[in-house]
Amino acid sequence: AQRVTQPEKLLSVFKGAPVELKCNYSYSGSPELFWYVQYSRQRLQLLLRHISRESIKGFTADLNKGETSFHLKKPFAQEEDSAMYYCALLGGSNYKLTFGKGTLLTVNP
Amino acid sequence: NAGVTQTPKFQVLKTGQSMTLQCAQDMNHEYMSWYRQDPGMGLRLIHYSVGAGITDQGEVPNGYNVSRSTTEDFPLRLLSAAPSQTSVYFCASSYGYRSTEAFFGQGTRLTVV
């Protein structure tokens, strides 16, 4: 069975501070991991995927297979980063996309 | 392109009523799925489809039916609505399986009284 754990329901930081949203996963195979973001009153959208090794809006995430983690990081948070963030794992025989419970990030001015 | 379109945006049902949530995509995506979003629970997979004529159950399928007669449409049917089905429902689609982006609809907020 595949599982995604986001230990923090809420995370509050000040503008300009570093931010790290934690994600741990459980999966027997080779995982495909993603971060999705949902801004207020907008639909869920892809932020980044581990296979692309890209930085989007200043965010990066590194897959650590030893620690089974895929934490999302940004060195300097901005107010517009305030949103709900979901870590997701794509896997299984039918490649189901499993989400964590989400972390609500609030960036205070 | 419209992307993934869900209708209606809001709905109030009485316990025991049935209804269908519509989902349509115009991107020729093979893979479509339905999630429900509840506070503190994240997104949970209800049903999914890997192509026309093929559907399967997700994590929380009870009380819901789906069908996939065309590539474009993937309706979700509530057979007999219960207050526990009060939630926000999201439809998603993606082109294939591996490492592809899932595109989401804007959601349907359903209240069962």
Coordinates of N, CA, C and O in Angstrom, one line a residue, chain A:
Chain A
A1 N 0.8 -1.2 0.0 CA 0.0 0.0 0.0 C 0.9 1.2 0.0 O 2.0 1.3 0.6
Q2 N 0.4 2.3 -0.6 CA 1.2 3.5 -0.7 C 0.5 4.5 0.3 O -0.7 4.6 0.4
R3 N 1.4 5.3 0.9 CA 0.9 6.2 1.9 C 1.8 7.5 1.8 O 3.0 7.4 1.6
V4 N 1.2 8.6 2.0 CA 1.9 9.9 2.1 C 1.5 10.6 3.4 O 0.3 10.7 3.7
T5 N 2.5 11.0 4.1 CA 2.3 11.7 5.4 C 2.8 13.1 5.4 O 4.0 13.3 5.1
Q6 N 2.0 14.0 5.7 CA 2.4 15.4 5.9 C 2.1 15.7 7.4 O 1.0 15.9 7.8
P7 N 3.2 15.8 8.2 CA 3.0 15.8 9.7 C 2.4 17.1 10.2 O 1.8 17.2 11.3
E8 N 2.5 18.2 9.4 CA 2.1 19.5 9.9 C 0.8 19.9 9.1 O 0.8 20.0 7.9
K9 N -0.3 20.1 9.9 CA -1.5 20.6 9.3 C -1.4 22.1 9.0 O -1.9 22.6 8.0
L10 N -0.7 22.8 9.9 CA -0.6 24.3 9.7 C 0.9 24.7 9.9 O 1.6 24.1 10.7
L11 N 1.3 25.6 9.1 CA 2.6 26.2 9.2 C 2.6 27.7 9.0 O 2.0 28.1 8.0
S12 N 3.1 28.4 9.9 CA 3.0 29.9 9.8 C 4.4 30.4 9.9 O 5.2 30.1 10.9
V13 N 4.8 31.2 9.0 CA 6.1 31.9 9.0 C 6.0 33.3 8.6 O 4.9 33.8 8.1
F14 N 7.0 34.1 8.8 CA 7.0 35.5 8.4 C 7.7 35.7 7.1 O 8.5 34.9 6.7
K15 N 7.2 36.7 6.4 CA 7.8 37.0 5.1 C 9.3 37.1 5.1 O 9.9 37.7 6.1
G16 N 10.0 36.4 4.2 CA 11.4 36.5 4.2 C 12.1 35.3 4.9 O 13.3 35.1 4.8
A17 N 11.3 34.6 5.7 CA 11.9 33.5 6.5 C 11.9 32.3 5.6 O 11.1 32.1 4.6
P18 N 12.8 31.3 5.9 CA 12.8 30.1 5.1 C 11.6 29.2 5.5 O 11.1 29.3 6.7
V19 N 11.2 28.4 4.6 CA 10.0 27.5 4.9 C 10.4 26.1 4.4 O 11.0 26.0 3.3
E20 N 9.9 25.2 5.2 CA 10.1 23.8 4.8 C 8.8 23.0 5.1 O 8.4 23.0 6.3
L21 N 8.2 22.4 4.1 CA 7.0 21.6 4.3 C 7.4 20.2 4.2 O 7.9 19.8 3.1
K22 N 7.1 19.4 5.2 CA 7.6 18.1 5.3 C 6.6 17.1 4.6 O 5.4 17.2 4.6
C23 N 7.2 16.1 4.0 CA 6.4 15.0 3.3 C 7.2 13.7 3.4 O 8.4 13.7 3.0
N24 N 6.6 12.7 4.0 CA 7.2 11.4 4.0 C 6.3 10.4 3.3 O 5.1 10.6 3.3
Y25 N 6.9 9.4 2.7 CA 6.0 8.4 2.0 C 6.4 7.0 2.4 O 7.5 6.7 2.9
S26 N 5.4 6.1 2.0 CA 5.7 4.7 2.2 C 5.2 4.0 0.9 O 4.1 4.2 0.4
Y27 N 6.2 3.4 0.3 CA 5.9 2.7 -1.0 C 7.0 1.7 -1.3 O 8.1 2.0 -1.2
S28 N 6.6 0.6 -1.8 CA 7.5 -0.5 -2.0 C 8.3 -0.4 -3.2 O 9.4 -1.0 -3.3
G29 N 7.8 0.3 -4.2 CA 8.5 0.4 -5.5 C 9.3 1.7 -5.6 O 9.7 2.3 -4.6
S30 N 9.5 2.1 -6.8 CA 10.2 3.4 -7.1 C 9.2 4.5 -7.2 O 8.4 4.4 -8.1
P31 N 9.1 5.4 -6.3 CA 8.0 6.4 -6.3 C 8.2 7.5 -7.3 O 9.3 7.9 -7.7
E32 N 7.0 8.0 -7.7 CA 6.9 9.3 -8.5 C 6.3 10.3 -7.5 O 5.1 10.0 -7.1
L33 N 6.9 11.3 -7.2 CA 6.4 12.2 -6.2 C 6.2 13.6 -6.7 O 6.9 14.1 -7.6
F34 N 5.2 14.3 -6.2 CA 4.7 15.6 -6.7 C 4.4 16.5 -5.5 O 4.0 16.0 -4.4
W35 N 4.4 17.8 -5.7 CA 3.8 18.8 -4.8 C 2.7 19.5 -5.6 O 3.0 20.0 -6.7
Y36 N 1.5 19.5 -5.1 CA 0.4 20.3 -5.6 C 0.1 21.4 -4.7 O 0.2 21.3 -3.5
V37 N -0.4 22.5 -5.2 CA -0.8 23.7 -4.4 C -2.2 24.2 -4.8 O -2.6 24.1 -5.9
Q38 N -2.9 24.6 -3.7 CA -4.2 25.2 -3.9 C -4.3 26.5 -3.3 O -4.3 26.7 -2.0
Y39 N -4.2 27.6 -4.1 CA -4.4 28.9 -3.6 C -5.9 29.2 -3.3 O -6.8 28.5 -3.9
S40 N -6.1 30.2 -2.5 CA -7.5 30.5 -2.1 C -8.4 30.7 -3.3 O -8.1 31.4 -4.2
R41 N -9.5 29.9 -3.4 CA -10.5 30.0 -4.4 C -10.0 29.6 -5.8 O -10.6 30.0 -6.8
Q42 N -8.9 28.9 -5.8 CA -8.5 28.4 -7.1 C -8.4 26.9 -7.1 O -8.5 26.2 -6.0
R43 N -8.3 26.3 -8.2 CA -8.3 24.8 -8.3 C -6.9 24.3 -8.0 O -5.9 25.1 -8.1
L44 N -6.8 23.1 -7.6 CA -5.5 22.4 -7.3 C -4.6 22.4 -8.6 O -5.1 22.2 -9.7
Q45 N -3.4 22.7 -8.4 CA -2.5 22.7 -9.6 C -1.1 22.2 -9.2 O -0.7 22.3 -8.0
L46 N -0.4 21.6 -10.2 CA 0.9 21.1 -9.9 C 1.9 22.2 -9.7 O 2.0 23.2 -10.4
L47 N 2.7 22.0 -8.6 CA 3.8 22.9 -8.3 C 5.1 22.4 -8.9 O 5.7 23.1 -9.7
L48 N 5.4 21.2 -8.5 CA 6.6 20.6 -9.1 C 6.6 19.1 -8.9 O 5.8 18.5 -8.1
R49 N 7.5 18.4 -9.6 CA 7.6 17.0 -9.6 C 9.0 16.6 -9.4 O 9.9 17.3 -9.9
H50 N 9.3 15.5 -8.7 CA 10.7 15.2 -8.4 C 11.5 14.8 -9.6 O 12.7 15.1 -9.6
I51 N 10.9 14.3 -10.6 CA 11.6 13.8 -11.7 C 12.2 14.9 -12.6 O 13.2 14.8 -13.3
S52 N 11.6 16.1 -12.5 CA 12.0 17.3 -13.2 C 13.2 18.0 -12.6 O 13.8 18.8 -13.3
R53 N 13.3 17.8 -11.3 CA 14.4 18.5 -10.6 C 14.4 20.0 -10.9 O 15.5 20.6 -11.1
E54 N 13.3 20.6 -10.8 CA 13.1 22.0 -11.2 C 12.8 22.8 -10.0 O 12.5 22.3 -8.9
S55 N 13.0 24.1 -10.1 CA 12.6 25.1 -9.1 C 11.5 25.9 -9.7 O 11.6 26.5 -10.7
I56 N 10.3 25.9 -9.0 CA 9.2 26.6 -9.4 C 8.8 27.6 -8.3 O 8.7 27.3 -7.1
K57 N 8.7 28.9 -8.7 CA 8.4 30.0 -7.8 C 9.3 30.0 -6.6 O 8.9 30.4 -5.4
G58 N 10.5 29.6 -6.8 CA 11.5 29.6 -5.7 C 11.5 28.3 -4.9 O 12.3 28.1 -4.0
F59 N 10.6 27.4 -5.1 CA 10.4 26.2 -4.3 C 11.3 25.1 -5.0 O 11.3 25.0 -6.2
T60 N 11.9 24.3 -4.1 CA 12.6 23.1 -4.6 C 12.2 21.9 -3.7 O 11.7 22.1 -2.5
A61 N 12.3 20.7 -4.2 CA 12.1 19.5 -3.4 C 13.0 18.4 -3.8 O 13.1 18.2 -5.0
D62 N 13.6 17.8 -2.9 CA 14.6 16.7 -3.2 C 14.0 15.4 -2.7 O 13.6 15.3 -1.5
L63 N 14.1 14.4 -3.5 CA 13.7 13.1 -3.1 C 14.8 12.4 -2.4 O 15.9 12.3 -2.9
N64 N 14.6 12.0 -1.1 CA 15.5 11.3 -0.3 C 15.0 9.9 -0.1 O 14.1 9.7 0.8
K65 N 15.5 8.9 -0.9 CA 15.0 7.6 -0.8 C 15.3 6.9 0.5 O 14.6 6.1 1.1
G66 N 16.5 7.3 1.1 CA 16.9 6.7 2.3 C 16.0 7.1 3.5 O 15.6 6.2 4.3
E67 N 15.6 8.3 3.5 CA 14.7 8.8 4.5 C 13.2 8.8 4.1 O 12.3 9.2 4.8
T68 N 13.0 8.3 2.9 CA 11.6 8.3 2.3 C 10.9 9.6 2.5 O 9.8 9.7 3.0
S69 N 11.6 10.7 2.1 CA 11.1 12.0 2.2 C 11.1 12.8 0.9 O 11.9 12.5 0.0
F70 N 10.3 13.8 0.9 CA 10.2 14.7 -0.3 C 9.8 16.1 0.2 O 8.7 16.6 -0.1
H71 N 10.6 16.7 1.0 CA 10.3 17.9 1.6 C 10.4 19.1 0.6 O 11.3 19.2 -0.2
L72 N 9.4 20.0 0.8 CA 9.4 21.2 -0.1 C 10.0 22.4 0.7 O 9.7 22.6 1.8
K73 N 10.9 23.1 0.0 CA 11.7 24.1 0.6 C 11.7 25.4 -0.2 O 11.6 25.4 -1.4
K74 N 11.7 26.5 0.5 CA 11.9 27.8 -0.1 C 12.7 28.7 0.8 O 12.4 28.8 2.0
P75 N 13.8 29.3 0.4 CA 14.7 30.0 1.3 C 14.1 31.3 1.8 O 14.3 31.7 3.0
F76 N 13.2 32.0 1.0 CA 12.6 33.2 1.5 C 11.1 33.3 1.1 O 10.8 33.5 0.0
A77 N 10.3 33.0 2.1 CA 8.9 33.0 1.8 C 8.3 34.3 1.5 O 8.7 35.4 2.0
Q78 N 7.3 34.3 0.6 CA 6.5 35.5 0.2 C 5.1 35.4 0.6 O 4.6 34.2 0.8
E79 N 4.4 36.5 0.8 CA 3.0 36.4 1.2 C 2.1 35.7 0.2 O 1.2 35.0 0.6
E80 N 2.5 35.8 -1.0 CA 1.7 35.1 -2.1 C 1.9 33.6 -2.1 O 1.2 32.8 -2.8
D81 N 2.8 33.1 -1.2 CA 3.0 31.6 -1.1 C 1.9 31.0 -0.2 O 1.8 29.8 0.0
S82 N 1.2 31.8 0.5 CA 0.2 31.3 1.4 C -0.9 30.5 0.6 O -1.5 31.0 -0.3
A83 N -1.0 29.3 1.0 CA -1.9 28.3 0.3 C -1.9 27.0 1.0 O -1.1 26.8 2.0
M84 N -2.7 26.1 0.5 CA -2.6 24.7 0.9 C -1.7 23.9 0.0 O -1.9 24.0 -1.2
Y85 N -0.8 23.1 0.6 CA 0.1 22.4 -0.2 C -0.1 20.9 0.1 O -0.2 20.4 1.3
Y86 N -0.1 20.1 -1.0 CA -0.3 18.7 -0.9 C 0.9 18.0 -1.5 O 1.2 18.3 -2.7
C87 N 1.4 17.0 -0.8 CA 2.3 16.1 -1.4 C 1.6 14.9 -1.9 O 0.6 14.5 -1.4
A88 N 2.0 14.4 -3.1 CA 1.3 13.3 -3.7 C 2.3 12.3 -4.3 O 3.4 12.6 -4.7
L89 N 1.8 11.0 -4.3 CA 2.7 9.9 -4.8 C 1.9 9.2 -5.8 O 0.7 8.8 -5.7
L90 N 2.5 8.9 -7.0 CA 1.9 8.2 -8.1 C 2.5 6.8 -8.1 O 3.8 6.7 -8.2
G91 N 1.7 5.8 -7.9 CA 2.2 4.4 -7.9 C 1.2 3.4 -7.9 O 0.0 3.7 -8.1
G92 N 1.6 2.1 -7.8 CA 0.6 1.0 -7.8 C 0.4 0.5 -9.2 O 0.9 1.1 -10.2
S93 N -0.3 -0.6 -9.4 CA -0.5 -1.2 -10.6 C -1.3 -0.4 -11.6 O -1.1 -0.5 -12.8
N94 N -2.1 0.5 -11.1 CA -2.9 1.4 -12.0 C -2.5 2.8 -11.8 O -3.2 3.7 -12.2
Y95 N -1.3 3.0 -11.2 CA -0.7 4.4 -11.1 C -1.7 5.3 -10.4 O -2.0 6.4 -11.0
K96 N -2.2 5.0 -9.3 CA -3.1 5.9 -8.6 C -2.3 7.0 -7.9 O -1.1 6.8 -7.5
L97 N -2.9 8.2 -7.9 CA -2.3 9.3 -7.3 C -2.8 9.5 -5.9 O -4.0 9.7 -5.7
T98 N -1.9 9.3 -4.9 CA -2.3 9.3 -3.5 C -1.8 10.6 -2.8 O -0.6 10.9 -3.0
F99 N -2.7 11.3 -2.2 CA -2.3 12.6 -1.6 C -2.2 12.5 -0.1 O -2.8 11.7 0.6
G100 N -1.3 13.4 0.5 CA -1.2 13.5 1.9 C -2.4 14.4 2.3 O -3.2 14.9 1.5
K101 N -2.5 14.7 3.6 CA -3.6 15.4 4.2 C -3.4 16.9 4.0 O -4.4 17.7 4.3
G102 N -2.3 17.4 3.5 CA -2.1 18.8 3.2 C -1.5 19.6 4.4 O -1.7 19.3 5.6
T103 N -0.8 20.6 4.0 CA -0.3 21.6 5.0 C -0.7 23.0 4.6 O -0.5 23.4 3.4
L104 N -1.4 23.7 5.5 CA -1.8 25.1 5.2 C -0.7 26.0 5.6 O -0.4 26.1 6.8
L105 N -0.1 26.6 4.6 CA 1.0 27.6 4.9 C 0.5 29.0 4.9 O -0.2 29.4 4.0
T106 N 0.8 29.7 5.9 CA 0.5 31.1 6.1 C 1.7 31.9 6.2 O 2.6 31.6 7.1
V107 N 1.9 32.9 5.3 CA 3.1 33.7 5.4 C 2.6 35.1 5.8 O 1.9 35.8 5.1
N108 N 3.1 35.5 7.0 CA 2.7 36.7 7.6 C 3.6 37.9 7.2 O 4.8 37.7 7.0
P109 N 3.0 39.1 7.0 CA 3.8 40.2 6.6 C 4.8 40.7 7.7 O 4.6 40.4 8.8

